[in-house]
Amino acid sequence: MFAVEVRDHMMIAHSLPREVFGPAQGMHGATFVVDAAFFTEDIDDDGLAIDIGLATQILAETLKPLNYQNFDTLEIFAGKVTTTEFLALHIFKEIAARIEAGALGTGGQKVVRLKIQLHESHVARAWYEADL
């Protein structure tokens, strides 16, 4: 299995309004480093799994509407607890839809698995990973 992984980041604000989150129940900021790994079973005649430039662009476009936002006020997250795990799944679904729509060009047809990993600090991270 081959993988191409690209990285970006987003700066957000949110609260996690449940007792289990302790002090994170209050409004706080977070800077997430976001990795997107695209898995293929083969490489093409040019030796590529996917176009890394397009992968970088897809990740950036997916994060752009989330960056510098207060998630507590975004309609798409109304009633949701925006944990790191939840956000990984949200970004996964957005990128999977872009792949399905052809944003990776013909190389996107080879992507069989996607992993979205969010680093919430230097000691903690979470991800969502599944076959496409």
PDB file of C-alpha atoms in Angstrom:
ATOM      1  CA  MET A   1       0.000   0.000   0.000  1.00  0.00           C
ATOM      2  CA  PHE A   2       1.275   3.458  -0.927  1.00  0.00           C
ATOM      3  CA  ALA A   3       0.384   6.654   0.904  1.00  0.00           C
ATOM      4  CA  VAL A   4       0.842  10.338   0.250  1.00  0.00           C
ATOM      5  CA  GLU A   5       0.318  12.555   3.279  1.00  0.00           C
ATOM      6  CA  VAL A   6      -0.058  16.319   3.301  1.00  0.00           C
ATOM      7  CA  ARG A   7      -0.331  18.744   6.213  1.00  0.00           C
ATOM      8  CA  ASP A   8      -2.018  22.041   6.991  1.00  0.00           C
ATOM      9  CA  HIS A   9      -3.484  23.664  10.082  1.00  0.00           C
ATOM     10  CA  MET A  10      -6.513  25.550  11.334  1.00  0.00           C
ATOM     11  CA  MET A  11      -7.048  27.920  14.225  1.00  0.00           C
ATOM     12  CA  ILE A  12     -10.478  27.711  15.839  1.00  0.00           C
ATOM     13  CA  ALA A  13     -12.500  28.602  18.905  1.00  0.00           C
ATOM     14  CA  HIS A  14     -15.121  26.419  20.551  1.00  0.00           C
ATOM     15  CA  SER A  15     -16.437  25.092  23.824  1.00  0.00           C
ATOM     16  CA  LEU A  16     -17.162  21.510  24.802  1.00  0.00           C
ATOM     17  CA  PRO A  17     -20.273  21.959  26.971  1.00  0.00           C
ATOM     18  CA  ARG A  18     -20.334  18.691  28.874  1.00  0.00           C
ATOM     19  CA  GLU A  19     -19.049  17.961  32.356  1.00  0.00           C
ATOM     20  CA  VAL A  20     -16.608  15.309  31.115  1.00  0.00           C
ATOM     21  CA  PHE A  21     -14.538  18.065  29.435  1.00  0.00           C
ATOM     22  CA  GLY A  22     -13.718  19.889  32.669  1.00  0.00           C
ATOM     23  CA  PRO A  23     -12.178  23.305  31.981  1.00  0.00           C
ATOM     24  CA  ALA A  24     -12.633  22.834  28.218  1.00  0.00           C
ATOM     25  CA  GLN A  25     -16.354  23.381  28.789  1.00  0.00           C
ATOM     26  CA  GLY A  26     -15.633  27.079  28.512  1.00  0.00           C
ATOM     27  CA  MET A  27     -14.747  28.920  25.338  1.00  0.00           C
ATOM     28  CA  HIS A  28     -11.156  28.243  24.291  1.00  0.00           C
ATOM     29  CA  GLY A  29      -8.981  28.326  21.229  1.00  0.00           C
ATOM     30  CA  ALA A  30      -7.146  25.530  19.514  1.00  0.00           C
ATOM     31  CA  THR A  31      -4.666  25.245  16.697  1.00  0.00           C
ATOM     32  CA  PHE A  32      -5.023  21.894  14.994  1.00  0.00           C
ATOM     33  CA  VAL A  33      -2.303  20.509  12.763  1.00  0.00           C
ATOM     34  CA  VAL A  34      -4.196  18.433  10.204  1.00  0.00           C
ATOM     35  CA  ASP A  35      -2.679  15.543   8.250  1.00  0.00           C
ATOM     36  CA  ALA A  36      -4.481  13.903   5.349  1.00  0.00           C
ATOM     37  CA  ALA A  37      -3.114  10.564   4.119  1.00  0.00           C
ATOM     38  CA  PHE A  38      -4.303   9.201   0.785  1.00  0.00           C
ATOM     39  CA  PHE A  39      -3.712   5.453   0.298  1.00  0.00           C
ATOM     40  CA  THR A  40      -3.434   3.644  -3.030  1.00  0.00           C
ATOM     41  CA  GLU A  41      -2.573   0.073  -3.893  1.00  0.00           C
ATOM     42  CA  ASP A  42      -0.403   1.053  -6.844  1.00  0.00           C
ATOM     43  CA  ILE A  43       1.485   3.917  -8.443  1.00  0.00           C
ATOM     44  CA  ASP A  44       1.033   5.205 -11.964  1.00  0.00           C
ATOM     45  CA  ASP A  45       3.486   5.199 -14.874  1.00  0.00           C
ATOM     46  CA  ASP A  46       5.012   8.410 -13.503  1.00  0.00           C
ATOM     47  CA  GLY A  47       5.669   6.737 -10.155  1.00  0.00           C
ATOM     48  CA  LEU A  48       2.921   8.653  -8.353  1.00  0.00           C
ATOM     49  CA  ALA A  49       0.266   7.423  -5.964  1.00  0.00           C
ATOM     50  CA  ILE A  50      -1.596  10.751  -6.318  1.00  0.00           C
ATOM     51  CA  ASP A  51      -0.750  14.325  -7.255  1.00  0.00           C
ATOM     52  CA  ILE A  52       0.657  15.822  -4.037  1.00  0.00           C
ATOM     53  CA  GLY A  53      -0.113  19.343  -5.241  1.00  0.00           C
ATOM     54  CA  LEU A  54      -3.791  18.526  -5.688  1.00  0.00           C
ATOM     55  CA  ALA A  55      -3.859  16.757  -2.318  1.00  0.00           C
ATOM     56  CA  THR A  56      -2.393  19.855  -0.660  1.00  0.00           C
ATOM     57  CA  GLN A  57      -4.968  22.039  -2.412  1.00  0.00           C
ATOM     58  CA  ILE A  58      -7.901  19.817  -1.387  1.00  0.00           C
ATOM     59  CA  LEU A  59      -6.845  19.891   2.256  1.00  0.00           C
ATOM     60  CA  ALA A  60      -6.405  23.675   2.219  1.00  0.00           C
ATOM     61  CA  GLU A  61      -9.786  24.210   0.546  1.00  0.00           C
ATOM     62  CA  THR A  62     -11.474  21.914   3.069  1.00  0.00           C
ATOM     63  CA  LEU A  63      -9.988  23.731   6.066  1.00  0.00           C
ATOM     64  CA  LYS A  64     -10.492  27.274   4.734  1.00  0.00           C
ATOM     65  CA  PRO A  65     -14.156  27.666   5.815  1.00  0.00           C
ATOM     66  CA  LEU A  66     -13.264  26.320   9.289  1.00  0.00           C
ATOM     67  CA  ASN A  67     -10.156  28.411   9.911  1.00  0.00           C
ATOM     68  CA  TYR A  68     -10.524  31.325  12.357  1.00  0.00           C
ATOM     69  CA  GLN A  69     -14.118  30.331  13.129  1.00  0.00           C
ATOM     70  CA  ASN A  70     -15.984  29.951  16.383  1.00  0.00           C
ATOM     71  CA  PHE A  71     -17.472  26.485  15.990  1.00  0.00           C
ATOM     72  CA  ASP A  72     -20.127  27.271  18.588  1.00  0.00           C
ATOM     73  CA  THR A  73     -21.688  29.706  16.106  1.00  0.00           C
ATOM     74  CA  LEU A  74     -21.400  27.693  12.876  1.00  0.00           C
ATOM     75  CA  GLU A  75     -24.723  26.328  11.648  1.00  0.00           C
ATOM     76  CA  ILE A  76     -23.097  23.133  10.335  1.00  0.00           C
ATOM     77  CA  PHE A  77     -22.034  22.255  13.890  1.00  0.00           C
ATOM     78  CA  ALA A  78     -25.239  23.281  15.680  1.00  0.00           C
ATOM     79  CA  GLY A  79     -25.995  20.831  18.476  1.00  0.00           C
ATOM     80  CA  LYS A  80     -22.704  18.960  17.962  1.00  0.00           C
ATOM     81  CA  VAL A  81     -19.824  18.509  20.378  1.00  0.00           C
ATOM     82  CA  THR A  82     -16.824  19.496  18.242  1.00  0.00           C
ATOM     83  CA  THR A  83     -14.236  17.156  19.716  1.00  0.00           C
ATOM     84  CA  THR A  84     -11.054  16.350  17.858  1.00  0.00           C
ATOM     85  CA  GLU A  85     -12.532  12.992  16.853  1.00  0.00           C
ATOM     86  CA  PHE A  86     -15.717  14.627  15.554  1.00  0.00           C
ATOM     87  CA  LEU A  87     -13.699  17.127  13.527  1.00  0.00           C
ATOM     88  CA  ALA A  88     -11.549  14.358  12.031  1.00  0.00           C
ATOM     89  CA  LEU A  89     -14.702  12.644  10.755  1.00  0.00           C
ATOM     90  CA  HIS A  90     -16.115  15.922   9.419  1.00  0.00           C
ATOM     91  CA  ILE A  91     -12.933  16.668   7.469  1.00  0.00           C
ATOM     92  CA  PHE A  92     -12.786  13.041   6.254  1.00  0.00           C
ATOM     93  CA  LYS A  93     -16.292  13.306   4.795  1.00  0.00           C
ATOM     94  CA  GLU A  94     -15.533  16.634   3.112  1.00  0.00           C
ATOM     95  CA  ILE A  95     -12.328  15.358   1.508  1.00  0.00           C
ATOM     96  CA  ALA A  96     -13.937  12.056   0.481  1.00  0.00           C
ATOM     97  CA  ALA A  97     -16.663  14.036  -1.298  1.00  0.00           C
ATOM     98  CA  ARG A  98     -14.036  16.117  -3.091  1.00  0.00           C
ATOM     99  CA  ILE A  99     -12.216  12.973  -4.203  1.00  0.00           C
ATOM    100  CA  GLU A 100     -15.516  11.517  -5.447  1.00  0.00           C
ATOM    101  CA  ALA A 101     -16.155  14.756  -7.372  1.00  0.00           C
ATOM    102  CA  GLY A 102     -12.816  14.399  -9.173  1.00  0.00           C
ATOM    103  CA  ALA A 103     -10.710  17.000  -7.337  1.00  0.00           C
ATOM    104  CA  LEU A 104      -7.676  14.669  -7.412  1.00  0.00           C
ATOM    105  CA  GLY A 105      -7.956  14.203 -11.155  1.00  0.00           C
ATOM    106  CA  THR A 106      -7.674  10.706 -12.593  1.00  0.00           C
ATOM    107  CA  GLY A 107      -5.311   9.716  -9.772  1.00  0.00           C
ATOM    108  CA  GLY A 108      -8.150  10.090  -7.311  1.00  0.00           C
ATOM    109  CA  GLN A 109      -9.743   6.951  -8.707  1.00  0.00           C
ATOM    110  CA  LYS A 110      -6.863   4.969  -7.175  1.00  0.00           C
ATOM    111  CA  VAL A 111      -7.439   6.209  -3.612  1.00  0.00           C
ATOM    112  CA  VAL A 112      -8.802   3.277  -1.601  1.00  0.00           C
ATOM    113  CA  ARG A 113      -8.371   4.604   1.927  1.00  0.00           C
ATOM    114  CA  LEU A 114      -8.186   7.993   3.617  1.00  0.00           C
ATOM    115  CA  LYS A 115      -6.856   8.965   7.039  1.00  0.00           C
ATOM    116  CA  ILE A 116      -7.451  12.360   8.629  1.00  0.00           C
ATOM    117  CA  GLN A 117      -5.390  13.051  11.736  1.00  0.00           C
ATOM    118  CA  LEU A 118      -5.697  16.137  13.937  1.00  0.00           C
ATOM    119  CA  HIS A 119      -2.904  17.019  16.353  1.00  0.00           C
ATOM    120  CA  GLU A 120      -4.405  19.088  19.130  1.00  0.00           C
ATOM    121  CA  SER A 121      -1.067  19.463  20.919  1.00  0.00           C
ATOM    122  CA  HIS A 122       2.419  18.005  20.900  1.00  0.00           C
ATOM    123  CA  VAL A 123       1.189  15.181  23.161  1.00  0.00           C
ATOM    124  CA  ALA A 124      -2.330  14.418  21.866  1.00  0.00           C
ATOM    125  CA  ARG A 125      -3.904  13.585  18.532  1.00  0.00           C
ATOM    126  CA  ALA A 126      -6.914  11.785  17.124  1.00  0.00           C
ATOM    127  CA  TRP A 127      -7.880  10.535  13.701  1.00  0.00           C
ATOM    128  CA  TYR A 128     -10.536   8.969  11.539  1.00  0.00           C
ATOM    129  CA  GLU A 129      -9.526   6.411   8.942  1.00  0.00           C
ATOM    130  CA  ALA A 130     -11.627   4.293   6.589  1.00  0.00           C
ATOM    131  CA  ASP A 131     -11.797   2.766   3.140  1.00  0.00           C
ATOM    132  CA  LEU A 132     -13.381   4.824   0.387  1.00  0.00           C
TER     133      LEU A 132
END
